[in-house]
Tab-separated table of C-alpha atoms and ligand atoms in Angstrom:
chain	number	residue	atom	x	y	z
M	1	MET	CA	91.990	59.678	66.331
M	2	PRO	CA	94.555	62.323	64.946
M	3	TYR	CA	93.934	63.616	61.719
M	4	THR	CA	95.584	61.980	58.782
M	5	VAL	CA	95.193	63.550	55.106
M	6	PRO	CA	93.004	61.455	53.113
M	7	LYS	CA	93.362	60.716	49.361
M	8	LEU	CA	91.008	62.508	47.149
M	9	THR	CA	89.245	60.613	44.315
M	10	ASP	CA	86.224	63.183	43.949
M	11	TYR	CA	87.673	66.627	42.751
M	12	SER	CA	84.044	68.137	42.775
M	13	GLU	CA	83.916	71.705	44.204
M	14	ALA	CA	81.602	70.085	46.948
M	15	ALA	CA	84.064	67.400	47.844
M	16	LEU	CA	87.139	69.807	47.820
M	17	ALA	CA	85.186	71.943	50.262
M	18	LEU	CA	84.336	69.235	52.544
M	19	ALA	CA	88.110	67.742	52.776
M	20	ALA	CA	89.204	71.493	53.539
M	21	GLY	CA	86.544	72.006	56.032
M	22	GLU	CA	87.667	68.740	57.599
M	23	CYS	CA	91.126	69.505	57.947
M	24	LEU	CA	90.733	73.038	59.200
M	25	ASP	CA	88.539	71.680	62.102
M	26	ALA	CA	91.248	69.250	62.903
M	27	CYS	CA	93.719	71.970	62.888
M	28	LYS	CA	91.599	74.271	65.302
M	29	LEU	CA	91.053	71.403	67.651
M	30	GLU	CA	94.948	70.709	67.968
M	31	ALA	CA	95.785	74.505	68.428
M	32	ASP	CA	93.394	74.747	71.408
M	33	ALA	CA	94.852	71.710	72.929
M	34	VAL	CA	98.361	73.100	73.234
M	35	HIS	CA	99.559	73.748	76.744
M	36	THR	CA	103.242	73.569	76.830
M	37	GLU	CA	106.332	75.087	74.813
M	38	THR	CA	107.041	71.527	73.583
M	39	GLU	CA	103.495	70.558	72.674
M	40	LEU	CA	103.341	73.956	70.585
M	41	LYS	CA	106.617	72.787	68.721
M	42	THR	CA	105.283	69.453	68.002
M	43	PHE	CA	102.088	70.987	66.699
M	44	ARG	CA	103.813	73.474	64.522
M	45	ASP	CA	106.057	70.722	63.008
M	46	ARG	CA	103.201	68.269	62.394
M	47	TRP	CA	101.303	70.964	60.382
M	48	LEU	CA	104.219	73.124	58.823
M	49	ALA	CA	107.283	70.912	58.463
M	50	ARG	CA	108.470	71.018	55.010
M	51	LYS	CA	109.283	67.464	54.949
M	52	ASN	CA	106.035	65.497	55.641
M	53	GLY	CA	104.209	68.060	57.435
M	54	ILE	CA	100.267	68.014	56.820
M	55	LEU	CA	100.419	70.841	54.226
M	56	THR	CA	103.386	69.271	52.232
M	57	GLN	CA	101.174	66.120	52.273
M	58	ILE	CA	98.133	68.044	50.982
M	59	ASN	CA	100.115	69.457	48.368
M	60	ASP	CA	101.314	66.018	47.052
M	61	LEU	CA	98.099	64.140	47.766
M	62	TRP	CA	95.504	66.861	46.649
M	63	LEU	CA	97.480	68.732	43.980
M	64	LYS	CA	99.758	66.645	42.355
M	65	GLY	CA	97.408	63.798	42.003
M	66	ALA	CA	94.594	66.120	40.571
M	67	PRO	CA	93.177	65.386	37.102
M	68	LYS	CA	94.216	68.034	34.887
M	69	GLU	CA	90.645	69.596	34.633
M	70	ALA	CA	90.513	69.915	38.296
M	71	LYS	CA	94.046	71.212	38.994
M	72	ARG	CA	92.954	75.059	38.861
M	73	GLU	CA	90.201	74.869	41.059
M	74	ALA	CA	91.943	72.304	43.515
M	75	GLY	CA	95.032	74.804	43.483
M	76	ILE	CA	92.919	77.716	44.768
M	77	ARG	CA	91.283	75.622	47.509
M	78	VAL	CA	94.704	74.350	48.827
M	79	ASN	CA	96.029	77.726	48.707
M	80	GLU	CA	93.391	79.155	50.514
M	81	LEU	CA	93.676	75.986	53.197
M	82	LYS	CA	97.346	76.640	53.369
M	83	MET	CA	96.883	80.424	54.412
M	84	ARG	CA	94.191	79.514	56.994
M	85	VAL	CA	96.192	76.556	58.519
M	86	THR	CA	99.352	78.884	58.683
M	87	GLU	CA	97.285	81.479	60.548
M	88	LEU	CA	95.998	78.939	63.119
M	89	VAL	CA	99.460	77.413	63.639
M	90	ASP	CA	101.035	81.164	63.888
M	91	GLY	CA	98.314	82.177	66.369
M	92	ALA	CA	98.405	79.088	68.655
M	93	ARG	CA	99.802	80.182	72.128
M	94	VAL	CA	100.857	78.058	75.184
M	95	SER	CA	98.308	79.774	77.291
M	96	GLY	CA	95.796	78.598	74.698
M	97	ALA	CA	92.683	78.685	76.884
M	98	SER	CA	91.149	75.433	77.533
M	99	ASP	CA	89.125	73.881	80.021
M	100	ASP	CA	92.169	71.577	81.309
M	101	SER	CA	94.289	74.703	82.162
M	102	LEU	CA	91.264	76.099	84.336
M	103	ALA	CA	90.940	72.527	85.984
M	104	ALA	CA	94.810	72.812	87.052
M	105	GLN	CA	94.075	75.968	88.668
M	106	ARG	CA	91.121	74.912	90.775
M	107	VAL	CA	91.271	74.879	94.381
M	108	ASP	CA	90.139	72.216	96.730
M	109	ILE	CA	88.340	74.034	99.261
M	110	SER	CA	88.083	71.099	101.478
M	111	LEU	CA	91.835	71.046	102.003
M	112	PRO	CA	92.866	72.599	105.431
M	113	GLY	CA	94.014	76.204	105.179
M	114	VAL	CA	97.519	77.517	105.484
M	115	ARG	CA	98.245	78.788	109.238
M	116	ARG	CA	99.850	82.102	109.476
M	117	PRO	CA	100.652	82.484	113.195
M	118	ILE	CA	100.519	86.074	114.477
M	119	GLY	CA	103.552	87.268	116.267
M	120	ALA	CA	103.244	88.599	119.750
M	121	GLU	CA	105.483	90.963	122.021
M	122	HIS	CA	108.279	89.107	123.735
M	123	PRO	CA	107.778	89.067	127.478
M	124	VAL	CA	110.751	91.601	128.046
M	125	VAL	CA	109.495	94.034	125.539
M	126	LYS	CA	106.247	93.829	126.929
M	127	THR	CA	107.620	94.576	130.475
M	128	ARG	CA	109.711	97.254	129.119
M	129	ASN	CA	106.830	99.128	127.374
M	130	GLU	CA	104.786	98.710	130.633
M	131	ILE	CA	107.257	100.384	132.596
M	132	VAL	CA	107.903	103.248	129.907
M	133	SER	CA	104.226	103.934	129.951
M	134	VAL	CA	104.065	104.105	133.565
M	135	PHE	CA	106.500	107.151	133.295
M	136	GLN	CA	105.381	108.668	130.125
M	137	LYS	CA	102.083	109.338	132.050
M	138	LEU	CA	104.170	111.309	134.358
M	139	GLY	CA	105.544	113.314	131.716
M	140	TYR	CA	108.526	111.600	130.864
M	141	SER	CA	109.970	111.420	127.434
M	142	VAL	CA	112.159	108.499	125.909
M	143	ALA	CA	115.900	108.736	125.018
M	144	GLU	CA	118.035	106.107	123.822
M	145	GLY	CA	121.575	105.640	123.033
M	146	PRO	CA	124.382	103.303	121.566
M	147	VAL	CA	125.136	99.792	123.066
M	148	VAL	CA	128.703	99.994	122.040
M	149	GLU	CA	129.737	103.036	124.259
M	150	THR	CA	133.147	104.974	125.084
M	151	ASP	CA	134.701	104.469	128.436
M	152	TYR	CA	134.058	108.310	128.647
M	153	TYR	CA	130.365	107.892	128.660
M	154	ASN	CA	130.058	104.663	130.452
M	155	PHE	CA	132.447	105.463	133.406
M	156	GLU	CA	134.434	108.812	133.165
M	157	ALA	CA	131.832	111.190	132.860
M	158	LEU	CA	129.806	109.289	135.384
M	159	ASN	CA	132.167	109.998	137.838
M	160	PHE	CA	134.081	106.660	138.006
M	161	PRO	CA	137.796	107.984	137.763
M	162	PRO	CA	140.181	105.823	135.761
M	163	ASN	CA	141.138	102.773	137.893
M	164	HIS	CA	138.623	103.645	140.381
M	165	PRO	CA	137.502	100.325	142.196
M	166	ALA	CA	133.614	101.013	141.622
M	167	ARG	CA	134.347	100.030	137.874
M	168	ASP	CA	135.050	96.530	139.128
M	169	THR	CA	131.268	96.257	140.217
M	170	GLN	CA	130.450	96.231	136.681
M	171	ASP	CA	132.282	93.250	134.892
M	172	THR	CA	132.785	94.933	131.648
M	173	LEU	CA	133.033	93.501	128.048
M	174	PHE	CA	135.558	95.585	126.222
M	175	ILE	CA	136.012	95.920	122.166
M	176	ALA	CA	139.277	94.280	121.444
M	177	GLY	CA	142.222	96.150	119.646
M	178	GLN	CA	141.456	99.530	121.298
M	179	GLN	CA	144.882	99.828	123.517
M	180	SER	CA	146.317	102.547	121.166
M	181	LYS	CA	143.324	104.900	121.761
M	182	PRO	CA	143.280	107.273	124.782
M	183	GLN	CA	141.408	105.558	127.597
M	184	ARG	CA	138.332	107.927	127.396
M	185	GLU	CA	137.749	106.758	123.752
M	186	ARG	CA	138.072	103.097	124.085
M	187	LEU	CA	134.783	101.210	123.039
M	188	LEU	CA	133.169	98.933	125.173
M	189	LEU	CA	129.538	97.278	125.642
M	190	ARG	CA	127.691	99.685	127.899
M	191	THR	CA	127.102	97.941	131.366
M	192	HIS	CA	124.546	100.246	132.201
M	193	THR	CA	122.068	102.572	130.705
M	194	SER	CA	123.447	105.657	132.641
M	195	PRO	CA	125.730	106.919	129.671
M	196	VAL	CA	122.512	108.310	128.045
M	197	GLN	CA	122.027	110.421	131.072
M	198	ILE	CA	125.145	112.452	129.867
M	199	ARG	CA	124.358	112.029	126.475
M	200	THR	CA	121.082	113.588	126.447
M	201	MET	CA	122.024	116.361	128.881
M	202	GLU	CA	124.824	117.183	126.374
M	203	LYS	CA	122.075	117.741	123.954
M	204	MET	CA	119.230	119.344	126.252
M	205	PRO	CA	119.159	121.979	128.686
M	206	PRO	CA	117.223	121.591	132.029
M	207	PRO	CA	114.500	120.762	132.726
M	208	ILE	CA	114.673	117.194	131.739
M	209	ARG	CA	112.269	114.072	132.430
M	210	ILE	CA	113.462	111.153	130.694
M	211	VAL	CA	113.412	107.301	130.774
M	212	ILE	CA	115.881	105.354	128.876
M	213	PRO	CA	115.351	101.682	128.002
M	214	GLY	CA	118.017	99.671	126.418
M	215	THR	CA	120.405	96.757	126.305
M	216	VAL	CA	123.362	96.410	128.550
M	217	HIS	CA	125.935	93.747	128.898
M	218	ARG	CA	128.225	92.334	131.790
M	219	ASN	CA	130.945	89.770	132.028
M	220	ASP	CA	128.708	87.746	134.449
M	221	PRO	CA	128.642	83.980	134.200
M	222	PRO	CA	125.200	83.113	133.182
M	223	ASP	CA	123.013	81.558	136.257
M	224	ALA	CA	119.398	81.592	137.261
M	225	SER	CA	119.330	85.464	137.892
M	226	HIS	CA	122.376	86.574	135.634
M	227	SER	CA	122.620	86.886	132.177
M	228	PRO	CA	125.471	88.643	130.065
M	229	MET	CA	122.869	90.364	128.000
M	230	PHE	CA	119.866	92.154	129.733
M	231	HIS	CA	117.864	95.338	129.822
M	232	GLN	CA	117.479	98.113	131.791
M	233	ILE	CA	115.283	101.403	132.361
M	234	GLU	CA	116.977	104.510	133.672
M	235	GLY	CA	115.222	107.478	134.607
M	236	LEU	CA	116.579	110.996	135.076
M	237	ALA	CA	114.583	114.176	136.180
M	238	VAL	CA	116.557	117.378	136.443
M	239	ASP	CA	115.007	120.681	137.335
M	240	THR	CA	115.054	123.430	140.341
M	241	ASN	CA	114.079	122.104	143.451
M	242	ILE	CA	114.052	118.517	142.935
M	243	THR	CA	114.393	116.750	146.105
M	244	PHE	CA	114.799	113.181	147.361
M	245	GLY	CA	111.255	113.281	148.450
M	246	ASP	CA	110.294	113.767	144.658
M	247	LEU	CA	112.480	110.741	143.836
M	248	LYS	CA	110.970	108.812	146.588
M	249	GLY	CA	107.158	109.755	145.519
M	250	THR	CA	107.870	109.093	141.941
M	251	LEU	CA	109.463	105.495	142.288
M	252	ASP	CA	106.743	104.567	145.078
M	253	HIS	CA	104.037	105.513	142.485
M	254	ALA	CA	105.982	103.609	139.816
M	255	MET	CA	105.937	100.317	141.840
M	256	LYS	CA	102.517	100.666	142.878
M	257	ALA	CA	101.497	100.972	139.215
M	258	LEU	CA	103.707	98.083	138.177
M	259	PHE	CA	102.859	95.661	141.122
M	260	GLY	CA	99.300	96.736	142.395
M	261	PRO	CA	98.468	99.455	144.986
M	262	THR	CA	99.317	97.276	148.275
M	263	VAL	CA	102.854	97.122	147.399
M	264	LYS	CA	105.041	99.314	149.900
M	265	THR	CA	108.564	100.749	149.058
M	266	ARG	CA	111.666	101.497	151.361
M	267	PHE	CA	114.836	103.050	150.687
M	268	PHE	CA	118.368	101.831	151.826
M	269	PRO	CA	121.662	103.665	151.829
M	270	SER	CA	123.830	102.352	148.957
M	271	PHE	CA	126.544	103.816	146.579
M	272	PHE	CA	126.924	104.781	143.141
M	273	PRO	CA	129.628	107.172	141.949
M	274	PHE	CA	127.093	109.341	139.860
M	275	THR	CA	124.326	109.764	142.596
M	276	GLU	CA	125.027	111.176	146.032
M	277	PRO	CA	123.167	110.394	148.328
M	278	SER	CA	122.431	106.861	146.536
M	279	ALA	CA	119.755	104.401	147.618
M	280	ASP	CA	118.659	100.891	146.821
M	281	VAL	CA	114.757	100.317	146.747
M	282	GLN	CA	113.083	97.516	148.225
M	283	ILE	CA	109.328	96.538	147.507
M	284	SER	CA	107.214	94.405	150.086
M	285	CYS	CA	107.384	90.880	148.920
M	286	ILE	CA	104.739	90.375	146.084
M	287	PHE	CA	104.680	86.565	146.653
M	288	CYS	CA	103.822	86.623	150.363
M	289	GLY	CA	102.581	90.124	150.918
M	290	GLY	CA	105.411	90.880	153.254
M	291	LYS	CA	105.110	88.178	155.608
M	292	GLY	CA	107.927	86.267	154.618
M	293	CYS	CA	108.506	83.511	152.207
M	294	ARG	CA	111.141	81.659	150.229
M	295	LYS	CA	111.281	84.255	147.561
M	296	CYS	CA	112.193	87.124	149.879
M	297	LYS	CA	114.454	84.658	152.027
M	298	ASP	CA	111.883	85.282	154.820
M	299	SER	CA	112.467	89.124	154.904
M	300	GLY	CA	109.248	90.080	153.426
M	301	TRP	CA	111.369	92.464	151.039
M	302	ILE	CA	112.705	92.454	147.786
M	303	GLU	CA	115.633	94.467	146.222
M	304	LEU	CA	114.473	95.936	143.050
M	305	LEU	CA	116.408	98.996	141.949
M	306	GLY	CA	119.090	101.467	142.636
M	307	CYS	CA	118.501	105.380	142.607
M	308	GLY	CA	119.975	108.676	144.117
M	309	MET	CA	120.409	112.371	143.483
M	310	VAL	CA	122.319	113.227	140.631
M	311	ASP	CA	126.153	113.994	141.838
M	312	PRO	CA	127.202	117.487	141.224
M	313	ALA	CA	130.361	115.918	139.573
M	314	VAL	CA	128.053	114.627	136.638
M	315	PHE	CA	126.572	118.218	136.282
M	316	ARG	CA	129.905	119.156	135.999
M	317	PHE	CA	130.695	117.040	132.804
M	318	ALA	CA	127.133	117.919	131.322
M	319	ALA	CA	127.827	121.736	131.790
M	320	GLU	CA	130.980	121.367	129.677
M	321	LYS	CA	128.494	121.378	126.647
M	322	GLN	CA	125.203	122.842	128.438
M	323	PRO	CA	126.015	125.546	131.044
M	324	GLY	CA	122.508	125.190	132.360
M	325	TYR	CA	123.403	122.196	134.504
M	326	ASP	CA	124.781	124.405	137.173
M	327	SER	CA	124.529	122.112	140.542
M	328	LYS	CA	124.175	125.535	142.690
M	329	LYS	CA	120.674	126.409	140.392
M	330	ILE	CA	119.492	122.827	139.470
M	331	ALA	CA	118.974	119.347	141.028
M	332	GLY	CA	117.900	115.868	139.859
M	333	PHE	CA	117.610	112.221	140.823
M	334	ALA	CA	118.109	109.236	138.595
M	335	PHE	CA	117.302	105.709	139.043
M	336	GLY	CA	117.889	102.576	137.122
M	337	MET	CA	116.276	99.027	137.142
M	338	GLY	CA	116.496	95.683	135.275
M	339	VAL	CA	113.492	94.793	133.052
M	340	GLU	CA	114.095	91.109	133.277
M	341	ARG	CA	114.133	91.001	137.011
M	342	ILE	CA	110.897	92.952	137.151
M	343	ALA	CA	109.270	90.760	134.463
M	344	MET	CA	110.603	87.624	136.588
M	345	MET	CA	108.788	88.900	139.561
M	346	LYS	CA	105.437	90.036	137.616
M	347	TYR	CA	105.320	86.623	135.923
M	348	GLY	CA	107.008	84.303	138.527
M	349	ILE	CA	109.475	83.212	136.270
M	350	SER	CA	112.561	81.758	137.930
M	351	GLU	CA	115.280	81.540	135.394
M	352	ILE	CA	116.368	84.422	133.374
M	353	GLY	CA	117.707	82.426	130.655
M	354	SER	CA	114.213	81.218	129.729
M	355	PHE	CA	113.753	84.731	127.979
M	356	PHE	CA	116.560	84.295	125.596
M	357	ALA	CA	116.260	80.499	125.104
M	358	GLY	CA	113.966	81.244	122.165
M	359	ASP	CA	111.655	78.312	123.153
M	360	MET	CA	108.159	78.692	121.669
M	361	ARG	CA	106.609	76.735	124.626
M	362	PHE	CA	107.850	79.307	126.973
M	363	LEU	CA	107.256	82.363	124.787
M	364	GLU	CA	103.548	81.735	123.704
M	365	GLN	CA	102.430	81.860	127.228
M	366	PHE	CA	102.848	85.608	126.730
M	367	ALA	CA	101.063	85.942	123.638
B	401	LIG	N1	123.457	102.256	136.578
B	401	LIG	C1	123.112	101.525	137.745
B	401	LIG	C2	123.456	100.142	137.673
B	401	LIG	O1	123.313	99.796	136.634
B	401	LIG	C3	121.733	101.892	138.440
B	401	LIG	C4	121.719	103.191	138.793
B	401	LIG	C5	120.953	104.015	137.911
B	401	LIG	C6	121.781	103.869	140.016
B	401	LIG	C7	120.766	105.392	138.140
B	401	LIG	C8	121.596	104.889	140.278
B	401	LIG	C9	121.084	105.784	139.412
B	401	LIG	O2	123.868	99.379	138.765
């Protein structure tokens, strides 16, 4: 039952004290039960409203109706009560701790928890890191360069002259609206990581041993083994007395580190404008061990990367900024491999598109 102001018939000191005590207790109880702003306002109005608030009622019922001889005593009591009630009302807070507010915060420990899945490396990132670490152990450091590249770094400085047909082998995605610029400044999406060879040599004199992981783009229609966006890892070693034998030994070691010690490598003549001589590297088929199967088209070999000795023309471009790249004094080799292609071989994946489709059922298998 909510508190209501009683009429007083007995104005003795004891009766006044009892009535005042009951009123104060009721006010305390109600103050503790305030949980919201609306409740606080209702509580305030109920006690302090000038028109018909409890204090006004007390004034009317207890003071005005008091017999003359009790008026003084009643007045003192009522004033004191008013002060204390006002204090209580002013002190009441929404947070006014009560058992109910604790109950609202109670946690049901029998409910299932919130699952926060831990992320994992994407298989392409995982393979990239693995390849990079094979070369880091050989003393190579990591270099990187921009994905949006100039014609100069992507082609010209790599000995692809303007209009040279070798440019056609790298179906290039050009940035639109560059026609007003000189050709060498026009922007494109780099078609390989090789431009970072030049960028790094311009910054650092020889000797140099770097690997360059990165994203590249080609205007290829997507199919099981082609994606317009993919990743490469480039290698470059420049020093005095670097030979084709060093290149063969380095790549043979790297392939064994990546695919197991029984894997064999072989080198075929090839062509890249920025290497001379150039070679394509094949590894013995990791699926059939070289006996011949569907994957290696019964040849026992799988082609995996391109490489060669750095062409003196490339050193001439680098020497414009770093005279140390003098092909009479130094030599170097370079190689480039596709990360997805190696990941597909290592994990037996048949569609390059699976890497980028974002299907968790596929990606979770590499976690
Ligand atoms: N950049 C070449 C490509 O993408 C690969 C390559 C790199 C070949 C370095 C030789 C040396 O086809």
